[in-house]
CSV table of C-alpha atoms in Angstrom, one decimal:
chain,number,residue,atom,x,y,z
M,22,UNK,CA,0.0,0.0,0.0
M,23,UNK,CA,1.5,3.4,-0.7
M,24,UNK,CA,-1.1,5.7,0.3
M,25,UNK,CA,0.6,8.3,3.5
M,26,UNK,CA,0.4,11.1,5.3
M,27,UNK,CA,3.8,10.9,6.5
M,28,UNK,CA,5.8,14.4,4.8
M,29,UNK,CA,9.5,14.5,4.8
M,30,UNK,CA,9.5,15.1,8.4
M,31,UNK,CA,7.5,12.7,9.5
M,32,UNK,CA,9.8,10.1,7.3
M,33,UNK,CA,12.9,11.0,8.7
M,34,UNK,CA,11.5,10.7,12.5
M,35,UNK,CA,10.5,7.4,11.7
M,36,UNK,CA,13.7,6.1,10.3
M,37,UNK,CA,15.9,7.4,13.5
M,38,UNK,CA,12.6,5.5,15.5
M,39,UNK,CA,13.6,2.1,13.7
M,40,UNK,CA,16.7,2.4,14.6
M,41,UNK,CA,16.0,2.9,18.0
M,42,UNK,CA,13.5,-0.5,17.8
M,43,UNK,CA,16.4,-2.4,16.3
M,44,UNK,CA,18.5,-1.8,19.8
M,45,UNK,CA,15.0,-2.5,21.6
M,46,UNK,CA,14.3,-6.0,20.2
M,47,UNK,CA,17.8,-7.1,22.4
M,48,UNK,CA,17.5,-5.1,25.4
M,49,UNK,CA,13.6,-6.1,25.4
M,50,UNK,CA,14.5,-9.9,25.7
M,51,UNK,CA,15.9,-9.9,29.1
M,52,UNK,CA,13.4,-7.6,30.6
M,53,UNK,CA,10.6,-10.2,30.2
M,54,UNK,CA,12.4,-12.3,32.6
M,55,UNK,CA,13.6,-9.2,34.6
M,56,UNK,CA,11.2,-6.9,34.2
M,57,UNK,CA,12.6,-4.1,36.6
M,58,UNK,CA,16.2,-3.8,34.7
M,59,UNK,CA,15.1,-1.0,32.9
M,60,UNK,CA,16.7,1.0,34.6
M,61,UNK,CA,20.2,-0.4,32.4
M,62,UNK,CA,19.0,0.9,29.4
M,63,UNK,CA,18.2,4.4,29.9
M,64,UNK,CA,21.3,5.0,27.5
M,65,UNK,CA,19.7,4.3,24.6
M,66,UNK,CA,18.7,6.4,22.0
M,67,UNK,CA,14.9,5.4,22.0
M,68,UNK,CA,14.8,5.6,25.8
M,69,UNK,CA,16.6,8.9,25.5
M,70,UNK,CA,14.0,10.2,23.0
M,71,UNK,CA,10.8,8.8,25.9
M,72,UNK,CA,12.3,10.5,28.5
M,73,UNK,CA,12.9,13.8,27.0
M,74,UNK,CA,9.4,14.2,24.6
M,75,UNK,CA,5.6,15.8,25.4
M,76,UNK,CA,7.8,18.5,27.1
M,77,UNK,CA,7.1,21.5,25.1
M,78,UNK,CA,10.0,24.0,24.3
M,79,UNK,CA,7.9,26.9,26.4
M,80,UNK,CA,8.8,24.7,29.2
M,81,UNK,CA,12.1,24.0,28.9
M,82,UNK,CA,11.9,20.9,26.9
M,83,UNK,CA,15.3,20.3,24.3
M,84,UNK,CA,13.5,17.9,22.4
M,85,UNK,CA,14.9,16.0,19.7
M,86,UNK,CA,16.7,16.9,16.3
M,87,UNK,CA,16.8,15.1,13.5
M,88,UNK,CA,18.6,17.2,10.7
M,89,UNK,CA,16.8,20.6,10.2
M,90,UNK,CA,13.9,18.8,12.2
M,91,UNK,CA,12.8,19.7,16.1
M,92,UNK,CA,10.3,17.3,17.6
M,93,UNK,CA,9.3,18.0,21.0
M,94,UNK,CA,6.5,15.3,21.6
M,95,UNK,CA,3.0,17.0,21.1
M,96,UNK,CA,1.1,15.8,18.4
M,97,UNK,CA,-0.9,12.4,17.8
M,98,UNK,CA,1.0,11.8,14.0
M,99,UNK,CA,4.0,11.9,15.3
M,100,UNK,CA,3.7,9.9,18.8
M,101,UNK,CA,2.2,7.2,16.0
M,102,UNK,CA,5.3,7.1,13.6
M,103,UNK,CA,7.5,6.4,17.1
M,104,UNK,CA,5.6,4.3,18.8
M,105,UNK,CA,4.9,1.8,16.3
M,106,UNK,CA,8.8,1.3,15.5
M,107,UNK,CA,9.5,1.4,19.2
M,108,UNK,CA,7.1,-1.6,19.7
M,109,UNK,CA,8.2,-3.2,16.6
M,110,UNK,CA,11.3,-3.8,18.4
M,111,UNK,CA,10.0,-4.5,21.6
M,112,UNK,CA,7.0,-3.2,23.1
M,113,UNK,CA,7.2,-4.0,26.6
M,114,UNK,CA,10.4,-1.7,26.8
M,115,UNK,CA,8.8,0.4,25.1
M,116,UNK,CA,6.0,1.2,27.9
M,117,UNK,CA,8.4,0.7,30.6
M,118,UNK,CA,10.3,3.9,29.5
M,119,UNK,CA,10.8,7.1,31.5
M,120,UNK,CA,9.0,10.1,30.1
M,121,UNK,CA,5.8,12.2,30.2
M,122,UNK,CA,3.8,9.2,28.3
M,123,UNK,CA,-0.2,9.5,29.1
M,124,UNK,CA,0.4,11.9,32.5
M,125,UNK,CA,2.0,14.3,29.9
M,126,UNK,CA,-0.7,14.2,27.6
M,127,UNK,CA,-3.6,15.1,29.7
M,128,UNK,CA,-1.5,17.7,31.2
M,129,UNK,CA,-1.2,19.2,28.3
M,130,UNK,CA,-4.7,19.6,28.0
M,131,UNK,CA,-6.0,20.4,31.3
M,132,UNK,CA,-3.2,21.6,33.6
M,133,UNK,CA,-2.6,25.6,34.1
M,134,UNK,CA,0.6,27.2,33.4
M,135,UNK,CA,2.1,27.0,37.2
M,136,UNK,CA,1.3,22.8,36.9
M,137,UNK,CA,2.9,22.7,33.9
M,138,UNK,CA,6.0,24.5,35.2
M,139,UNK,CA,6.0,21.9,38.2
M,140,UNK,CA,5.1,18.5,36.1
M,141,UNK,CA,7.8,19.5,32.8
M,142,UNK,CA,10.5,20.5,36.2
M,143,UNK,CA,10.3,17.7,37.5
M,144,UNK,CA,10.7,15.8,34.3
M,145,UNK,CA,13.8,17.4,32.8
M,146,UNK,CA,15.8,17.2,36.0
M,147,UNK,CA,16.4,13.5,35.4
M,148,UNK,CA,15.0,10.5,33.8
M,149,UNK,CA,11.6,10.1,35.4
M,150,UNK,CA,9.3,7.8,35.6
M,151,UNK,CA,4.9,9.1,35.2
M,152,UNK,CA,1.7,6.9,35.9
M,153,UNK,CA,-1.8,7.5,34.8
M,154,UNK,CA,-4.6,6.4,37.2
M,155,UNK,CA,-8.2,5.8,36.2
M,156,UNK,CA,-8.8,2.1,36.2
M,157,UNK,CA,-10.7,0.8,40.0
M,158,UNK,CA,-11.2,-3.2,40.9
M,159,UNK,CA,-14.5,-4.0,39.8
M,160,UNK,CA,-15.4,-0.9,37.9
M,161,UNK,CA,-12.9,-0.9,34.9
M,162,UNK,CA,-12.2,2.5,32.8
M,163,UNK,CA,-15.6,3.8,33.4
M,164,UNK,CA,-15.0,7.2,34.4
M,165,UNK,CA,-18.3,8.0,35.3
M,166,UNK,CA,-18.5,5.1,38.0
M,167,UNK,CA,-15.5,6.1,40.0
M,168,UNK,CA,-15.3,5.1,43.5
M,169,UNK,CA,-11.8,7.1,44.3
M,170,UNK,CA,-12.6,10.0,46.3
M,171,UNK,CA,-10.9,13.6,46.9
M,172,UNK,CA,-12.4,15.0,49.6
M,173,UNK,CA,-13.5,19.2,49.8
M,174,UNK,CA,-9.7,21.3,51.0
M,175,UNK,CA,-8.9,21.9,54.8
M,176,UNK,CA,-6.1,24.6,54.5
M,177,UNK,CA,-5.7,24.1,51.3
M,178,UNK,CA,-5.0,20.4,51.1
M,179,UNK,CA,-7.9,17.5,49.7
M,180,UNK,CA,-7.4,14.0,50.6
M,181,UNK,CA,-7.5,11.4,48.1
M,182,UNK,CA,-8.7,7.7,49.1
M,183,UNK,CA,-9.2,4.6,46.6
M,184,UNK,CA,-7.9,2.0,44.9
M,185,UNK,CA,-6.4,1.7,40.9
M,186,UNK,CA,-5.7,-1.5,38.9
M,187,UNK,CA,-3.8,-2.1,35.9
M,188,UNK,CA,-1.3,1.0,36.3
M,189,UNK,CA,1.6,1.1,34.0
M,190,UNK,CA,4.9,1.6,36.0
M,191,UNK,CA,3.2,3.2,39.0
M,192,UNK,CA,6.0,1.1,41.5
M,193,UNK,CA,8.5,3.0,39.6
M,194,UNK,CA,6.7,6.2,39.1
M,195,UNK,CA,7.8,9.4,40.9
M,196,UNK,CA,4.9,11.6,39.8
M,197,UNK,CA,1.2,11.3,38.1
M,198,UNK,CA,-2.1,11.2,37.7
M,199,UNK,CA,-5.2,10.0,39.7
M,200,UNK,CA,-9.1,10.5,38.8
M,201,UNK,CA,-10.8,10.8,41.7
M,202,UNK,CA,-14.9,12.0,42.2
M,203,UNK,CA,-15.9,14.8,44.2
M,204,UNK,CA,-19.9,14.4,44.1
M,205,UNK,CA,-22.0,12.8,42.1
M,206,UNK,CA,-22.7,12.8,38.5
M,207,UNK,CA,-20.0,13.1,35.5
M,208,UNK,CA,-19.2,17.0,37.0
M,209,UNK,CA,-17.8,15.4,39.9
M,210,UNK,CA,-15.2,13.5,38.4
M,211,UNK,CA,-11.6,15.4,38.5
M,212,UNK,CA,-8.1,14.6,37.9
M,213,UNK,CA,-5.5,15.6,40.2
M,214,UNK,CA,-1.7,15.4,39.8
M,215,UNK,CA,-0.1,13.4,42.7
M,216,UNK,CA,4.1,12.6,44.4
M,217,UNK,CA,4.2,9.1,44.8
M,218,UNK,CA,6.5,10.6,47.8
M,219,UNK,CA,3.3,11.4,49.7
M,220,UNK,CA,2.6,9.3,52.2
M,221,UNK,CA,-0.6,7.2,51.5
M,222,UNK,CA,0.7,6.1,48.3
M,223,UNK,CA,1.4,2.4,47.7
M,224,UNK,CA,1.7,0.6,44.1
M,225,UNK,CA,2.2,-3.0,43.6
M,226,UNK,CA,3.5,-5.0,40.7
M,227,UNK,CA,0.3,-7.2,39.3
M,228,UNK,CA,2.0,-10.7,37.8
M,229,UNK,CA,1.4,-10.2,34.1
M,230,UNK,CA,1.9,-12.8,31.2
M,231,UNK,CA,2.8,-10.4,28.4
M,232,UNK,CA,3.8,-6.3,28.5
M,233,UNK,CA,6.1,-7.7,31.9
M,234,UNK,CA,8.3,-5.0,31.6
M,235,UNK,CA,5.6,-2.2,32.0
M,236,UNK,CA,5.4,-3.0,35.4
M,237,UNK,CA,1.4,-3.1,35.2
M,238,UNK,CA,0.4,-2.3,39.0
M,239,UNK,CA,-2.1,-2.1,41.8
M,240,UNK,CA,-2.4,1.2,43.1
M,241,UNK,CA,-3.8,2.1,47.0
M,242,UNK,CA,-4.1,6.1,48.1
M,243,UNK,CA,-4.8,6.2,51.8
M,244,UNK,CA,-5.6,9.9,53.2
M,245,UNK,CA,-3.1,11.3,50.5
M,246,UNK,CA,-2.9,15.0,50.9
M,247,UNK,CA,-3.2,16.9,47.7
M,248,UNK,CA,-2.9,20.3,47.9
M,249,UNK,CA,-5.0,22.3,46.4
M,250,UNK,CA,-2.9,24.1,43.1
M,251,UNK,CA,-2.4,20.6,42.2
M,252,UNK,CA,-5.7,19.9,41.2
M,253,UNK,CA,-6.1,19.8,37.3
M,254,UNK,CA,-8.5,22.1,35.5
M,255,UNK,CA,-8.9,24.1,38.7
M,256,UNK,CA,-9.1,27.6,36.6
M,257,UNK,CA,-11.9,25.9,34.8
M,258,UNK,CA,-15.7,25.1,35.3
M,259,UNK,CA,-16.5,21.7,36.1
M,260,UNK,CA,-17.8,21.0,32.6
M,261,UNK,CA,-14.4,21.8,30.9
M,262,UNK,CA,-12.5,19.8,33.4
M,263,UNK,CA,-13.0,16.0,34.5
M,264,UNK,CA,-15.1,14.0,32.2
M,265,UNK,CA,-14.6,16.4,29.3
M,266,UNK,CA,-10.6,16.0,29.8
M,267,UNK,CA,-11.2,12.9,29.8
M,268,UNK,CA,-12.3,12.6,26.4
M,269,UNK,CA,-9.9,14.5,25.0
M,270,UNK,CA,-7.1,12.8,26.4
M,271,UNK,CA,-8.3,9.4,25.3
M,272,UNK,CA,-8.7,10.5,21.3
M,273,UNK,CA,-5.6,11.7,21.6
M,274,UNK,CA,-3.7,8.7,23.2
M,275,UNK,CA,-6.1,6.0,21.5
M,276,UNK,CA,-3.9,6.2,17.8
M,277,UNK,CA,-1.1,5.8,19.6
M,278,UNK,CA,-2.2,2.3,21.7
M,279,UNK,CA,-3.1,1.4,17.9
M,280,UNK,CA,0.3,2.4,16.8
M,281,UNK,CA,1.6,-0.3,19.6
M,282,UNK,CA,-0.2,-3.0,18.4
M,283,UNK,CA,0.6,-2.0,14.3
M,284,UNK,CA,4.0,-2.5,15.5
M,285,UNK,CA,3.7,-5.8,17.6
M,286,UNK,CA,1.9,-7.0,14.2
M,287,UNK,CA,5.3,-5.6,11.9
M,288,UNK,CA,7.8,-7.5,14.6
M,289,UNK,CA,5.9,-11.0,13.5
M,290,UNK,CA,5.7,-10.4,10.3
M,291,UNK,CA,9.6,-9.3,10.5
M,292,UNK,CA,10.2,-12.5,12.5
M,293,UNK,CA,8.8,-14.8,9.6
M,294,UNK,CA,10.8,-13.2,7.1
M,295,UNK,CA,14.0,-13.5,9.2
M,296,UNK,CA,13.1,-17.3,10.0
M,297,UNK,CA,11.8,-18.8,7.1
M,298,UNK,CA,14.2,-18.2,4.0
M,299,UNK,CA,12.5,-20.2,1.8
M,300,UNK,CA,8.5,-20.5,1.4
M,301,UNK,CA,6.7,-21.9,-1.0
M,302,UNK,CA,4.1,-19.8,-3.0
M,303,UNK,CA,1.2,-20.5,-0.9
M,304,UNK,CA,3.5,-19.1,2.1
M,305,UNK,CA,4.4,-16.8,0.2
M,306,UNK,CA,1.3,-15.3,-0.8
M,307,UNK,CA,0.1,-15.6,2.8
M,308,UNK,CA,2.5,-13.6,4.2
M,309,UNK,CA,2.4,-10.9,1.5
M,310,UNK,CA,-1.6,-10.9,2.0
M,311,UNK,CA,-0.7,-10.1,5.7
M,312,UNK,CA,2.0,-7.8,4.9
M,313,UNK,CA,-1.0,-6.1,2.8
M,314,UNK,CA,-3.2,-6.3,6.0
M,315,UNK,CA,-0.5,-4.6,7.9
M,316,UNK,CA,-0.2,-1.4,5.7
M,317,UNK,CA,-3.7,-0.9,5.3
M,318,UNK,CA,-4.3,-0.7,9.3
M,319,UNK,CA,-1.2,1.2,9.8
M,320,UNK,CA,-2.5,4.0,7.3
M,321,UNK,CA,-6.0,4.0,9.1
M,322,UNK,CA,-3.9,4.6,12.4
M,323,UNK,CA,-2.2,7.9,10.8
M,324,UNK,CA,-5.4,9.3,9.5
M,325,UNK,CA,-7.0,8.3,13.2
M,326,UNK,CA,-3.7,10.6,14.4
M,327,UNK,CA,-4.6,13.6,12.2
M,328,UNK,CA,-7.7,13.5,12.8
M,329,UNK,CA,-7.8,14.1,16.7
M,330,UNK,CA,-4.8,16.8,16.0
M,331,UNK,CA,-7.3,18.4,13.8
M,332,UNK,CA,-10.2,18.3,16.6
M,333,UNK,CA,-9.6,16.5,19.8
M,334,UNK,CA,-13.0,16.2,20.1
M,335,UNK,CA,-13.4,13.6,16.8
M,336,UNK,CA,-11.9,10.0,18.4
M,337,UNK,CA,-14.0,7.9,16.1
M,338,UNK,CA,-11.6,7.0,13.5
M,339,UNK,CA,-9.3,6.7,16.6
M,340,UNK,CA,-11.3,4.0,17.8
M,341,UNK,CA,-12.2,2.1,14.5
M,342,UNK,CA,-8.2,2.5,14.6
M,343,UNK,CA,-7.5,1.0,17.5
M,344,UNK,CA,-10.5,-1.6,17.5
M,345,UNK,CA,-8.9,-2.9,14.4
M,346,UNK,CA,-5.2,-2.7,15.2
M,347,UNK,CA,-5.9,-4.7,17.6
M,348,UNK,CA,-7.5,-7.5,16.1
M,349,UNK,CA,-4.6,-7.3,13.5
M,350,UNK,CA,-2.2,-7.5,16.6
M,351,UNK,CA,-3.2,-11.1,17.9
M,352,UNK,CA,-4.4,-12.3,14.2
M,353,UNK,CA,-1.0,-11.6,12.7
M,354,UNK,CA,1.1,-13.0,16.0
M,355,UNK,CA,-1.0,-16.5,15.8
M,356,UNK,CA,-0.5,-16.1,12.2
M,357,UNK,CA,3.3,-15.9,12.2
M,358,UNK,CA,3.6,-18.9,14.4
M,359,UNK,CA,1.5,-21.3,11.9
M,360,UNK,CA,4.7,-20.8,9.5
M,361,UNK,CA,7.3,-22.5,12.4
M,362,UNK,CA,4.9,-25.4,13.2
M,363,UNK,CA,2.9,-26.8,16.4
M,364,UNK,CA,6.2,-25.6,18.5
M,365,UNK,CA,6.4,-22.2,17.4
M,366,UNK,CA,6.0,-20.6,20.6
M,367,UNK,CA,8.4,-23.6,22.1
M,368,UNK,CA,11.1,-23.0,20.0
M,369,UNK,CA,10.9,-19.1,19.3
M,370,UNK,CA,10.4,-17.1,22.4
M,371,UNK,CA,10.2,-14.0,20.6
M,372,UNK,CA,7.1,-15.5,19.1
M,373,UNK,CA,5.9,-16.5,22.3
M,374,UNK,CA,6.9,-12.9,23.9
M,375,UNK,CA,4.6,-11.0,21.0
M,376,UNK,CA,1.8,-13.4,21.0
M,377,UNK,CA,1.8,-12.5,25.0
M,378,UNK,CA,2.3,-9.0,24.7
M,379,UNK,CA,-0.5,-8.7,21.7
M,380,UNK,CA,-3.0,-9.4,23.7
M,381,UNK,CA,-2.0,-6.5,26.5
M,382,UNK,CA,-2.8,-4.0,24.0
M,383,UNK,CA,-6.3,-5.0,23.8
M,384,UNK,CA,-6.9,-3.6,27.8
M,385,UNK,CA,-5.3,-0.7,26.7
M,386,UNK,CA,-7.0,2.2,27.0
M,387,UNK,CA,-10.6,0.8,26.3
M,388,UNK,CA,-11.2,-2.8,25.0
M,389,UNK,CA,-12.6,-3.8,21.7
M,390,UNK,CA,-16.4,-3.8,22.3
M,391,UNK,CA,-15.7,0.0,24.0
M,392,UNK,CA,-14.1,1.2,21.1
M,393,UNK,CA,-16.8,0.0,18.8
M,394,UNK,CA,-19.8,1.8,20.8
M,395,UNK,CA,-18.0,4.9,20.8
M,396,UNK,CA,-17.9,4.5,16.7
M,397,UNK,CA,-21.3,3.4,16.5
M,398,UNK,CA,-22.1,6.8,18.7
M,399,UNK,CA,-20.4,8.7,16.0
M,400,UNK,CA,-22.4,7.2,13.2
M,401,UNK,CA,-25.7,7.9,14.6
M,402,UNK,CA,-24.8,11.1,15.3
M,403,UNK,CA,-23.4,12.0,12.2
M,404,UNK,CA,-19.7,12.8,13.1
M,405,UNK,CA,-18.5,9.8,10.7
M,406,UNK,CA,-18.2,9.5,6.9
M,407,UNK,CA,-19.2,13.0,6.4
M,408,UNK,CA,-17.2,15.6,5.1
M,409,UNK,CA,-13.2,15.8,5.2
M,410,UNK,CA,-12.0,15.6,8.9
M,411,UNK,CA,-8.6,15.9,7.3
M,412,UNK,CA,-8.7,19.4,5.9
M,413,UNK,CA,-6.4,20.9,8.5
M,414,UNK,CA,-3.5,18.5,7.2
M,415,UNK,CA,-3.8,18.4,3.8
M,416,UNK,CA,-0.8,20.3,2.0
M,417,UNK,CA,0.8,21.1,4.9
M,418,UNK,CA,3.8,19.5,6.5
M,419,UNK,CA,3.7,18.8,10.1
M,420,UNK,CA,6.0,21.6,11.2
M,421,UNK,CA,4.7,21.9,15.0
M,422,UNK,CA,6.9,21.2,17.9
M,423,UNK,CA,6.2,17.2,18.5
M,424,UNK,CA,6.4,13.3,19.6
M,425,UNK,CA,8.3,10.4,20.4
M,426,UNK,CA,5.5,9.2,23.1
C-alpha cells in the first residue's frame, strides 16, 4: 500500500525510530524475565527520546533533532510514527520507558501554566518515571463510575482515598495522575496530579503474562494530601475539566495504543521473514496478504492521528483504529507462528513474547467492544463518513513542535 500522510519530516522521524526499535528487540529480551532492569538501558537512544518528549520547548523541553527537524512530543502523528517502530522492536520496553507518556498528555490539555511549570521541572531534572490512574477493581475504565474519592480542602490540602488497577509503571513512578470524584454525577469526576513521595501512596506490581516489563500495578491512596494548586483544571468550570478532559485525552492517546499493536503485528511479520528463508508460493502469498493487512491498518492509524490533532473532540476513527489494530495484533502473532509449526512458541520465544504482549494492548486504554460503541455513537450522530475531517493537514507538512510518546 502506498497511500501516507507521513511528509518528509515525519519520514525522517521514523527512520531514527527504527533504529532505535532495532536496539530495543535485544535489550527487550531480558526484561521479560527481569522486568525491573530497565533502569540499564536508559542510554539508549529510543529511551533517551521517551524520557525527553511531550515537554514543550515553552517549558524547557530540548526535544529531539533530527537534521533541520525539532520534535518535542505534542502531536498524535508523530507519537504514531515512534511508537509503532519502538514496539516493533519491543513493546514492553517500550511502555516501561521514562518520560511524560499519558500523564503528559492530559497535562497538556487540562493543567494551568504554574502545573505545567512543576510537572515539565520535575521531568527534565532527570529520567523520570509518570503513571496515569483511572482504572478501579471491579469498575474498569468507566470514568463516570468512579469510587476514588478527593475530599473538599482543609487549608488548602484535599485528601484522596481509593484503589487503581492495571497502572503502567506506578511502582517506579515518581509523579502522576489520579481520577478521583468529588460528588456525584460526571461534574464530579476530577483529575488531580499526585508525588508518589506522599505518604498514603502504595503501588504493587500485578504478575502479568505479556507487557512484563511495564510493570502493570495495583495502586492504594490512603488519606493522601493533595494540595490544592495541584488539582487539574482548577481555573476551569467543572464542565471543561473531569469527564470532558477525559475525552480528550483518550482520542488523543487512542492512535497511539493502535500504533503499539501496528508494531507488535510488523515485529511477527519481521520474525517470519527473518526465520523462514525459503516459502513456497502459498506461504508466500500468505505472508504478502498479511503484509498487505498490515499497511492498510497502519494507514488508518495515521489518518486516526490527524484526525484528533485536527479536533480532539473527533476520536471515532481513533477507535475504529484501535479496535482494528488490535485484532490485526493477535491475528498476525498467531499467524506468524503457523509458519514454524505446532512448536512455534516452544522453540521461538520471541514469538511466544509477541503473542503474549499482543494481547496486552487489547486492555489498553478501552477494549474492543468499547471502542466499537464509541464508533457506532459517531455514526448515529453523524460525526463519521461525512465531510473531510482531514482538511487541516492536507498540503501542509507537520511543522509543529512534537512526539516520540
Amino acid at each position: 500500500m502506498t497511500a501516507t500522510v507521513l511528509d518528509d519530516r515525519l519520514r525522517a522521524l521514523r527512520d531514527a525510530a527504527r533504529e532505535w526499535g532495532a536496539e530495543f528487540r535485544t535489550a527487550g529480551a531480558g526484561l521479560d524475565l527481569e522486568p525491573d532492569g530497565v533502569g540499564a538501558h536508559l542510554d539508549l537512544a529510543g529511551v533517551r527520546c521517551l524520557a525527553s518528549m511531550l515537554i514543550p520547548a515553552e517549558f524547557g523541553g530540548a526535544g529531539l533533532r533530527l537534521g533541520g527537524h525539532r520534535f518535542h512530543g505534542m502531536t498524535a502523528i508523530e507519537r504514531v510514527v515512534v511508537l509503532e517502530e519502538l514496539a516493533r522492536g519491543d513493546a514492553g520496553l517500550m511502555l516501561a520507558g521514562p518520560g511524560a507518556s499519558m500523564s503528559g498528555v492530559l497535562v497538556d490539555v487540562l493543567a494551568d501554566r504554574e502545573q505545567k511549570e512543576w510537572f515539565y521541572g520535575r521531568l527534565l531534572e532527570r529520567p523520570t518515571w509518570t503513571f496515569f490512574a483511572l482504572t478501579e477493581p471491579g469498575r474498569g475504565s468507566d470514568a463516570a463510575a468512579l469510587e476514588t474519592a478527593l475530599s473538599p480542602a482543609a487549608e488548602g490540602v484535599h485528601r484522596l482515598d481509593g484503589r487503581k488497577k492495571y497502572v503502567g509503571n506506578a511502582a517506579r513512578a515518581a509523579l502522576g495522575v489520579v481520577f478521583a470524584r468529588t460528588g456525584p454525577g460526571p461534574l464530579g469526576v476530577t483529575a488531580v496530579l499526585v508525588d508518589t513521595a506522599d505518604p498514603g501512596y502504595r503501588a504493587e506490581p500485578i504478575e502479568t503474562l505479556g507487557l512484563r516489563a511495564a510493570r502493570i500495578c495495583e495502586v492504594t491512596l490512603d488519606d493522601v494530601a493533595v494540595p490544592a494548586e495541584r488539582v487539574l483544571g482548577r481555573d476551569r468550570s467543572p464542565a471543561r475539566r473531569g469527564m470532558w478532559a477525559c475525552v480528550q485525552t483518550f482520542n488523543r492517546l487512542r492512535p497511539g495504543v493502535a500504533a503499539i499493536a501496528v508494531g507488535i503485528a510488523a515485529a511477527a511479520h519481521d520474525s517470519v521473514l527473518a526465520g523462514r528463508l525459503r516459502l513456497d508460493r502459498a506461504e508466500r502469498d500468505r505472508l504478502d496478504a498479511l503484509g498487505h493487512r498490515i499497511d492498510s491498518v497502519r494507514h488508518l492509524v495515521h489518518l486516526s492521528a490527524v484526525e484528533v490533532d485536527a479536533d480532539g473532540s473527533r476520536g471515532h476513527l481513533a477507535s475504529a483504529a484501535k479496535a482494528e489494530a488490535c485484532r490485526l495484533a493477535e491475528e498476525a502473532t498467531l499467524a506468524a507462528c503457523s509458519f514454524f509449526g505446532p512448536r512455534a512458541r516452544w522453540d521461538h520465544a520471541v514469538l511466544d513474547k509477541l503473542v503474549r504482549d499482543a494481547r496486552g494492548v487489547e486492555f489498553m486504554e478501552g477494549a474492543g467492544n468499547i471502542q466499537k460503541l464509541t464508533l457506532f455513537q459517531g455514526l448515529i450522530a453523524g460525526k463519521v463518513g461525512r465531510g473531510d475531517p482531514f482538511a487541516a493537514h492536507a498540503g501542509k507538512s507537520s511543522s509543529g513542535g512534537s512526539s516520540c510518546r
